[in-house]
mmCIF file of C-alpha atoms and ligand atoms in Angstrom:
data_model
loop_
_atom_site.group_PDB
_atom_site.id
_atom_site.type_symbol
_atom_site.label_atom_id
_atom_site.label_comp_id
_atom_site.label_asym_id
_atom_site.label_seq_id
_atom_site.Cartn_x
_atom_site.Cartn_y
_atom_site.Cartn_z
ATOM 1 C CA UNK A 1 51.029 103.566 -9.134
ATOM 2 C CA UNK A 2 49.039 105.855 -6.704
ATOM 3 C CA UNK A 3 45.166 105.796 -7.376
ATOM 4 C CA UNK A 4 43.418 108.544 -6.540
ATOM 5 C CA UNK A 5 39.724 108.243 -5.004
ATOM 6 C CA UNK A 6 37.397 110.627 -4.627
ATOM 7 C CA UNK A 7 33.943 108.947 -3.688
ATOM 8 C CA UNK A 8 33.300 108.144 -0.317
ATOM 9 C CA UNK A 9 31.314 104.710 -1.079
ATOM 10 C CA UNK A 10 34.629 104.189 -2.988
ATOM 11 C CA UNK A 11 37.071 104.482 -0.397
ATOM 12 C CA UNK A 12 34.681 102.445 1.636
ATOM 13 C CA UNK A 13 34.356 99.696 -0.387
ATOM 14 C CA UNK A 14 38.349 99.648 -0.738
ATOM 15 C CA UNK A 15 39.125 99.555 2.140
ATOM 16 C CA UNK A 16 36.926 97.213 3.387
ATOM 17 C CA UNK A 17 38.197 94.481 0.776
ATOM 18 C CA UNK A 18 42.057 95.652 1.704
ATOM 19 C CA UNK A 19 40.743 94.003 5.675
ATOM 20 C CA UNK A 20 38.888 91.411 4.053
ATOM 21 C CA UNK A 21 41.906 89.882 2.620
ATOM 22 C CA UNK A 22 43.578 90.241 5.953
ATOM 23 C CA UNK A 23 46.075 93.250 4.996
ATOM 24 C CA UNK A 24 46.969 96.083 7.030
ATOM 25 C CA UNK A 25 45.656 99.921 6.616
ATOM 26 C CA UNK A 26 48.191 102.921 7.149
ATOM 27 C CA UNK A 27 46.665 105.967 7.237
ATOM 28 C CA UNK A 28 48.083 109.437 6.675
ATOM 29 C CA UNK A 29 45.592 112.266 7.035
ATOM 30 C CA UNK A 30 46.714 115.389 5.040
ATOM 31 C CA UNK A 31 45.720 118.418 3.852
ATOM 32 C CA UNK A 32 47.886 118.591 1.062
ATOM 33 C CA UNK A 33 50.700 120.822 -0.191
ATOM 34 C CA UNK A 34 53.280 117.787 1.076
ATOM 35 C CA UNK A 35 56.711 118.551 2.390
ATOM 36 C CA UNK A 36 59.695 115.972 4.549
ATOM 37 C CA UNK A 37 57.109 115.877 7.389
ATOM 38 C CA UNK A 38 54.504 114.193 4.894
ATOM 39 C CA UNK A 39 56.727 112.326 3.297
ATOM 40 C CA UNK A 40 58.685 110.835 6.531
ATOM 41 C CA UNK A 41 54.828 110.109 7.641
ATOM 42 C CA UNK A 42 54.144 108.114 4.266
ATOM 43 C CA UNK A 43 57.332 105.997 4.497
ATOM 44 C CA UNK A 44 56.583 104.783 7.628
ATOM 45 C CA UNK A 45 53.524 103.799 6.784
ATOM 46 C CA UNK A 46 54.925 102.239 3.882
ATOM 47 C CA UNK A 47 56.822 100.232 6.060
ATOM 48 C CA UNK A 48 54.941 99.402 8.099
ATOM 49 C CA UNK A 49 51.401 98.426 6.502
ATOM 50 C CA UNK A 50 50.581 96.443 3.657
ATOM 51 C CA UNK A 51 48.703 99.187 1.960
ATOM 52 C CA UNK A 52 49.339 103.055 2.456
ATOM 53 C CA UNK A 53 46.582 105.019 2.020
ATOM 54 C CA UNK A 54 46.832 108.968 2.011
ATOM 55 C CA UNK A 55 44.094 111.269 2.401
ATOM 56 C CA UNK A 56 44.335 115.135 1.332
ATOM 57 C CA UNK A 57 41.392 117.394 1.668
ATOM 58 C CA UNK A 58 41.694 120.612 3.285
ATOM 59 C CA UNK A 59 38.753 121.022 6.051
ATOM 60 C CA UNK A 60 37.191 123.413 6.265
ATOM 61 C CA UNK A 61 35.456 122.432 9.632
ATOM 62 C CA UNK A 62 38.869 123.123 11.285
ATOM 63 C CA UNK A 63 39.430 126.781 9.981
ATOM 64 C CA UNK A 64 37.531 130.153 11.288
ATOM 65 C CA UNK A 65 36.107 132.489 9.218
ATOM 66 C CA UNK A 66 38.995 135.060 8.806
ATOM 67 C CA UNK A 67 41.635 132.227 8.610
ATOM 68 C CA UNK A 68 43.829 131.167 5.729
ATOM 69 C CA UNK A 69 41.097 128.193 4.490
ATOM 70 C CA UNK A 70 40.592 130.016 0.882
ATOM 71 C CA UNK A 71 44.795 130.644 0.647
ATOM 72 C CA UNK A 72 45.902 127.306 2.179
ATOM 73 C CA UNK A 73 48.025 125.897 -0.427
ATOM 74 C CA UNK A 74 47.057 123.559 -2.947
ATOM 75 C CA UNK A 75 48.862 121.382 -6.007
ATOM 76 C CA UNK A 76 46.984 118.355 -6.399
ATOM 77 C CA UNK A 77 49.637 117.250 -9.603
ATOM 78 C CA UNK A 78 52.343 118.081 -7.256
ATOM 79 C CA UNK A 79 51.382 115.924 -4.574
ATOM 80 C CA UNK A 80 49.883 112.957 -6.676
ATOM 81 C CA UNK A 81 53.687 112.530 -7.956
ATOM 82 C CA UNK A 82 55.376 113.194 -4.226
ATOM 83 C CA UNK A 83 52.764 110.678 -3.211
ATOM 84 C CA UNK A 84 53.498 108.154 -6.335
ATOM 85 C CA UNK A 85 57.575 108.811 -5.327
ATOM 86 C CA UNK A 86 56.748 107.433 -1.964
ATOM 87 C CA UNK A 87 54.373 104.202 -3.198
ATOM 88 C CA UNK A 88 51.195 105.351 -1.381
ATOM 89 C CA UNK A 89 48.764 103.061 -2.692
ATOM 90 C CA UNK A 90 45.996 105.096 -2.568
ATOM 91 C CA UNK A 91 45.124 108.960 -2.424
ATOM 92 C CA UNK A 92 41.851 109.921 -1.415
ATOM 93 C CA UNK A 93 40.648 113.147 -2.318
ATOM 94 C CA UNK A 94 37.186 113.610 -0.998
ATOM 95 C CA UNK A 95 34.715 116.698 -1.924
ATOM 96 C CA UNK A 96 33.130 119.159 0.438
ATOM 97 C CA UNK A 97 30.379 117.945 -0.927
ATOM 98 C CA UNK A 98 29.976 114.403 0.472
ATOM 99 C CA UNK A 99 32.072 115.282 3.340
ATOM 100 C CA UNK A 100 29.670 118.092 5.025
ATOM 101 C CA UNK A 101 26.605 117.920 3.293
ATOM 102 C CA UNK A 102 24.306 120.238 4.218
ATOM 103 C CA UNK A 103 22.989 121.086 6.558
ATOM 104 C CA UNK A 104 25.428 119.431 8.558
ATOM 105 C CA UNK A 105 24.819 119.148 12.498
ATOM 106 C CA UNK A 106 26.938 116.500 14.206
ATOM 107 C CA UNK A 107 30.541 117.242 15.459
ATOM 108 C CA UNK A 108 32.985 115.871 17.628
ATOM 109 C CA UNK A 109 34.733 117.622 20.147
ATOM 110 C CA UNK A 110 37.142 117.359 23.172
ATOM 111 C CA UNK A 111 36.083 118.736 26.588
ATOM 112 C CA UNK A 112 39.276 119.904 28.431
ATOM 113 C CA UNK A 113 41.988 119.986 26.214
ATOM 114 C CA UNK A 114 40.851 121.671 23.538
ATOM 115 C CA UNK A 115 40.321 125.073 25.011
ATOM 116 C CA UNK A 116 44.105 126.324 25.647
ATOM 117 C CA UNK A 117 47.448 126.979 23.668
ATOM 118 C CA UNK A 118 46.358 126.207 20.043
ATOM 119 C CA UNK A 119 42.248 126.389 21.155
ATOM 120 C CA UNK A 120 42.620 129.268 22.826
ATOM 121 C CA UNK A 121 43.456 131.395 19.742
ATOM 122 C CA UNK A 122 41.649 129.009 17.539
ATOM 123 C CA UNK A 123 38.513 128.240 19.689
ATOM 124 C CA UNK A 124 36.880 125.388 16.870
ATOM 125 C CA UNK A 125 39.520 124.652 15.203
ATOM 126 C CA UNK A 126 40.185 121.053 17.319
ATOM 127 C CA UNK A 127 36.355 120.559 16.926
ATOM 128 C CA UNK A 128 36.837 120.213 12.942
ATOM 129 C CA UNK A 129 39.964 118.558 13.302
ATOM 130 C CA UNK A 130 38.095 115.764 15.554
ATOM 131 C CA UNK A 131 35.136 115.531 13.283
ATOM 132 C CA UNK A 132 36.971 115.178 10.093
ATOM 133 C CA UNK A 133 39.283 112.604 11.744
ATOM 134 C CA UNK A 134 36.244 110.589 13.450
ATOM 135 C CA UNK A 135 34.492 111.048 9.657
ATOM 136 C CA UNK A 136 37.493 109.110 8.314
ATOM 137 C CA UNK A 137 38.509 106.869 10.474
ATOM 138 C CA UNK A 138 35.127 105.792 9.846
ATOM 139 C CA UNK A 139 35.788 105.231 6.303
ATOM 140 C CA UNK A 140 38.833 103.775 6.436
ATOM 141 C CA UNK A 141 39.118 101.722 9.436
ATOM 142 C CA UNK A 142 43.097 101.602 8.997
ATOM 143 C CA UNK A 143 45.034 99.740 11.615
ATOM 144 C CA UNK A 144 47.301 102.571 12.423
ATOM 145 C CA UNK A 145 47.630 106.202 11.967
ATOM 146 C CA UNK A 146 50.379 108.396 11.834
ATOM 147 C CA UNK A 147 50.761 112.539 12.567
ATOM 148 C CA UNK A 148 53.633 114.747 13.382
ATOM 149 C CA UNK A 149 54.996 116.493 16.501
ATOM 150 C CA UNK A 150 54.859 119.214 15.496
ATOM 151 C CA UNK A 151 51.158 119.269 16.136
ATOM 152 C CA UNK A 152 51.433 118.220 19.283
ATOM 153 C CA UNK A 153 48.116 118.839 20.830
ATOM 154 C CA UNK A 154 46.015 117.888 18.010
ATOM 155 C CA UNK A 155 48.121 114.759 18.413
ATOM 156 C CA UNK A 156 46.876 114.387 21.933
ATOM 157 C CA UNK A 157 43.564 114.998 21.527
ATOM 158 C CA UNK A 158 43.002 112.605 18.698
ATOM 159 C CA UNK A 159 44.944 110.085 20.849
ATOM 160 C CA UNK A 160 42.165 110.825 23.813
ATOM 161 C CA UNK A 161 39.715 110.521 21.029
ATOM 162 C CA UNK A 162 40.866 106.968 19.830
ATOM 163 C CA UNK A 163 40.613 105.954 23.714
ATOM 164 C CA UNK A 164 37.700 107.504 25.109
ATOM 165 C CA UNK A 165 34.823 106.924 21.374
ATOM 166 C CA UNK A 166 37.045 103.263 21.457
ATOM 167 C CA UNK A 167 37.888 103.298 17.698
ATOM 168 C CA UNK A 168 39.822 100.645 16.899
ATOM 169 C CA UNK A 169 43.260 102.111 15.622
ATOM 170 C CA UNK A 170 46.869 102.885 16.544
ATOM 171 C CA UNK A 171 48.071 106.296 16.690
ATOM 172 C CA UNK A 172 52.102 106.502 15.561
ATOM 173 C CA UNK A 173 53.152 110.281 16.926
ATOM 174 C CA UNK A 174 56.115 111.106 14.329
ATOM 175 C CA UNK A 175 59.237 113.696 15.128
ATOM 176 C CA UNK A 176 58.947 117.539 13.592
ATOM 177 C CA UNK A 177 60.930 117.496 10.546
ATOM 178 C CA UNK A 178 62.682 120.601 10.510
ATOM 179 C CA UNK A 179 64.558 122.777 7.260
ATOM 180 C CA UNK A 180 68.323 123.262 8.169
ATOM 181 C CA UNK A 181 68.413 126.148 10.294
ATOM 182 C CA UNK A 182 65.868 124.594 12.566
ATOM 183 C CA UNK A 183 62.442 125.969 11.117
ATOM 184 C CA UNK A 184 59.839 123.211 11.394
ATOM 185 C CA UNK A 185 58.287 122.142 8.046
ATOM 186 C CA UNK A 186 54.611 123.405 7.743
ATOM 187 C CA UNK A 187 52.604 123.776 4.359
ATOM 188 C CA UNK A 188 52.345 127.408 5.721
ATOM 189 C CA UNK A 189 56.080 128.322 5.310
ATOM 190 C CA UNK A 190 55.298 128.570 1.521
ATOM 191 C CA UNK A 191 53.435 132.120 2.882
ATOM 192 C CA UNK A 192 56.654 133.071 4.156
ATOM 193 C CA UNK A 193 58.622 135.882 1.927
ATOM 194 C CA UNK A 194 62.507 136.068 1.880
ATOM 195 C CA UNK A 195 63.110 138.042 5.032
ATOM 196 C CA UNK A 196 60.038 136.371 7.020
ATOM 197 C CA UNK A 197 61.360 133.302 6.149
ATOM 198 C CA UNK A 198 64.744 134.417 8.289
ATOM 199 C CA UNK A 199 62.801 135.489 10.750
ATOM 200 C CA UNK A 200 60.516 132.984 11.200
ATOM 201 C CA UNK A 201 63.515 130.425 12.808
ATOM 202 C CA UNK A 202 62.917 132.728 15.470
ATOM 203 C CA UNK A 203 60.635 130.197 17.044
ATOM 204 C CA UNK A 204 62.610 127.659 17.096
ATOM 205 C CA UNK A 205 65.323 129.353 18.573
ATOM 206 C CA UNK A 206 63.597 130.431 21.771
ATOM 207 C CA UNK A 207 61.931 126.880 22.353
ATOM 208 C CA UNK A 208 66.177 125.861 21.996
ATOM 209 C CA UNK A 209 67.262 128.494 24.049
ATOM 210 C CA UNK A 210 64.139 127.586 26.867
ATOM 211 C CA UNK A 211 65.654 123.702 26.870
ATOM 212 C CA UNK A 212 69.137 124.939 27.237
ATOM 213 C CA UNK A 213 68.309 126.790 30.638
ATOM 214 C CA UNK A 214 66.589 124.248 31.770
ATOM 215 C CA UNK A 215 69.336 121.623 30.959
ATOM 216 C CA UNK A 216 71.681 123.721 32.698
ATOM 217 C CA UNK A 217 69.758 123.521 35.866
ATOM 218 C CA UNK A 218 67.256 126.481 35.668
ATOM 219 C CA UNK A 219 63.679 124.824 36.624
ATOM 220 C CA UNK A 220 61.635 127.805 37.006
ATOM 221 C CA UNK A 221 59.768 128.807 34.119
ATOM 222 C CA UNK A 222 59.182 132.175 34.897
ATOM 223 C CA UNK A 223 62.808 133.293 35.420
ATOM 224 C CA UNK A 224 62.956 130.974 31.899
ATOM 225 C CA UNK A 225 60.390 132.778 30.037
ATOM 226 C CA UNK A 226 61.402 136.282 31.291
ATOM 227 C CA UNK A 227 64.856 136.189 29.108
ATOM 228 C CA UNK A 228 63.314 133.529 25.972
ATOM 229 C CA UNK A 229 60.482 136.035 25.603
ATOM 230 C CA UNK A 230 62.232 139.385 25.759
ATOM 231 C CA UNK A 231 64.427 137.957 23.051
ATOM 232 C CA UNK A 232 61.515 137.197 21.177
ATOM 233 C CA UNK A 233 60.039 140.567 21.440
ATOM 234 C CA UNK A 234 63.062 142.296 19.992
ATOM 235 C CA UNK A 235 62.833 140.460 17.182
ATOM 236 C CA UNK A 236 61.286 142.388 14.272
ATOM 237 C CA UNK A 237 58.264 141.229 12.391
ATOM 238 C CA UNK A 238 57.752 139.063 15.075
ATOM 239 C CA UNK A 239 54.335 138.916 17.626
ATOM 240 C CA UNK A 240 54.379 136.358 20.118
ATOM 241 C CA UNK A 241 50.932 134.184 20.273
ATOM 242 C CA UNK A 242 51.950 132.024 23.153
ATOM 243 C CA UNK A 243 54.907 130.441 24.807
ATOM 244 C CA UNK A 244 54.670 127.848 27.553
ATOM 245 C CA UNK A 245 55.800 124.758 29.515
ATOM 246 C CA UNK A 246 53.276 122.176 29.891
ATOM 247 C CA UNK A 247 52.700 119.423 31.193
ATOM 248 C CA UNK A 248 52.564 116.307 28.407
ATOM 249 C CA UNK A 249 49.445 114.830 29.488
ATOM 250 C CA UNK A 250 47.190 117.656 30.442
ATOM 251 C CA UNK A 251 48.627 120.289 28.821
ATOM 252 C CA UNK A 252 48.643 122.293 31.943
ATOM 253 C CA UNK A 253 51.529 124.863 32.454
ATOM 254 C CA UNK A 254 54.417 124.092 34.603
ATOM 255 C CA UNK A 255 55.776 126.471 37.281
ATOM 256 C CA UNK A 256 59.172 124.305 38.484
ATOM 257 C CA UNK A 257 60.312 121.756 35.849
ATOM 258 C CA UNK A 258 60.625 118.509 37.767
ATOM 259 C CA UNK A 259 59.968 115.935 34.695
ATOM 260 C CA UNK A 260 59.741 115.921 31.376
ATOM 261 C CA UNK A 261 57.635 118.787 30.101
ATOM 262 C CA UNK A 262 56.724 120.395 26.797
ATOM 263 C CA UNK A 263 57.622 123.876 25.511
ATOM 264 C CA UNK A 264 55.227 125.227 22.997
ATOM 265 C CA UNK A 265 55.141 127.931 21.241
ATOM 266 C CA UNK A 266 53.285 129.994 18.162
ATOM 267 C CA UNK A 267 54.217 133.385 16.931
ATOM 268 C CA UNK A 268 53.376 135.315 14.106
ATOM 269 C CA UNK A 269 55.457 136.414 11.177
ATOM 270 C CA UNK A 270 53.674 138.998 9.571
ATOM 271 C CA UNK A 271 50.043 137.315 8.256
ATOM 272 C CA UNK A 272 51.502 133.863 8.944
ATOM 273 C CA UNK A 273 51.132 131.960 12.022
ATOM 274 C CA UNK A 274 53.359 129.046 12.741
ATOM 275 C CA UNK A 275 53.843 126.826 15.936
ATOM 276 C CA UNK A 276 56.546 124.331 17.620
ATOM 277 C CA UNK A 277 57.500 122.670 20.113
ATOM 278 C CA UNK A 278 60.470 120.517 22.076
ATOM 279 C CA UNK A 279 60.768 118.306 24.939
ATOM 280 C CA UNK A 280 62.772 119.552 27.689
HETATM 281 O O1 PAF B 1 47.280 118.149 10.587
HETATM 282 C C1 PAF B 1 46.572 118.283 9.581
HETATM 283 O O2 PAF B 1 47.052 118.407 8.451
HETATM 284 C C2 PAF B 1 45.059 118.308 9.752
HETATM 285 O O3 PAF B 1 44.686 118.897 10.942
HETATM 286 C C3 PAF B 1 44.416 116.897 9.622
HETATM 287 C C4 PAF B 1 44.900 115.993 10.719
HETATM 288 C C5 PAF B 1 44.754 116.304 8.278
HETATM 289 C C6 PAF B 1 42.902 117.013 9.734
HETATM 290 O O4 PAF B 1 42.361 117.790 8.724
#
């Protein structure tokens, strides 16, 4: 049975008796709307940790003024029983409320990565990310936490977080679920209609088609980028945001692929913006 919290002194106070009694915390930050990504994310923390706890609250530190924060999906019954299917212990449900109350004047952000790929068109969006995360790690104190590649810089720059503010936790990176033709799960798919939905594999396709040059010898990512993009662009319905190879650590791009680098990408399919990435 799943119990859901929604007081902050509450999840405090539970999780502080879960360490007094020597158990472990696994901790799976959401904002809700759970797909295969969640759910691969809650299972390992179910097997991992003694008690799973989930938290779903959609931030709205981490969204800008004329993004989707007001249409982001939400179905609390829905995910109480997808959360209850995978024997997460506890859900925690906080209110804007007593997460920002007002006026609210302390943030946490990152310095250097934060300002390209995904900061670049979303300039404070890794600020309310960081601040939310730093808010309940806080709370929580679990032993590990786990995200999804898909988000691969907000991975990073939690991870630089956890190392650099020394919180005391473990950050598990999962792999991108992904629906059968390729598409990486997101919550934001469900904006998707019938023929953006076909299109929106798109994405995918290009970051495939990028790794296969490069497997098959090609190391410069201009010559790369010249063919993946054009492809891309003659795809209807379809506006590139950004595609590039970067380097795993900083996140700076690559010119000549010598080791193993990241392709990332984000397009837009008609109001919907959706990002991926591979290793090449
Ligand atoms: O990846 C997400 O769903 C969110 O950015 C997170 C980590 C839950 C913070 O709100």
């Amino acid at each position: 049975m799943t119990c859901v919290i929604r007081l902050l002194e509450e999840i405090r106070r539970t999780a502080h008796y879960i360490k007094k009694k020597g158990k472990t915390i696994g901790f799976v930050p959401t904002m809700g709307y759970f797909h295969e990504g969640h759910l691969s994310l809650f299972r390992r923390a179910r097997k991992e940790a003694d008690v799973v706890i989930v938290s779903l609250y959609v931030n709205p530190a981490q969204f800008a003024p004329q993004e989707d924060f007001k249409k982001y999906p939400r179905n609390f019954k829905r995910d109480l029983e997808l959360a209850q299917g995978e024997k997460v212990d506890y859900l925690f449900c906080p209110t804007d409320k007593e997460m920002y109350p007002q006026p609210f004047s302390t943030f946490v952000s990152n310095e250097s990565l934060s300002s390209v790929l995904e900061g670049k068109s979303r300039p404070a969006h890794f600020r309310g990310v960081l601040t939310i995360l730093a808010k309940l790690f806080h709370l929580i104190e679990p032993d590990v936490a786990y995200f999804g590649q898909k988000d691969y810089q907000q991975a990073l720059i939690i991870q630089k977080m956890i190392k650099e503010l020394n919180f005391n936790l473990k950050i598990k990176v999962l792999p991108t679920v992904r629906e059968k033709d390729g598409l990486a799960m997101s919550s934001r798919n469900l904006y998707l209609t019938p023929s953006e939905r076909n299109r929106a594999r798109t994405l995918f396709s290009a970051l495939q088609q990028g790794r296969d040059m490069v497997s098959s010898g090609i190391r410069n990512s201009t010559e790369i980028f010249k063919k993946v993009k054009s492809c891309l662009r003659r795809t209807p319905g379809i506006k590139l945001d950004y595609l590039e190879m970067v380097d795993p650590e900083t996140l700076e791009k690559i010119k000549e692929v010598h080791k193993r680098a990241l392709l990332v990408g984000a397009i837009w399919v008609g109001k919907t913006r959706l990002i991926d990435n591979l290793w090449v």
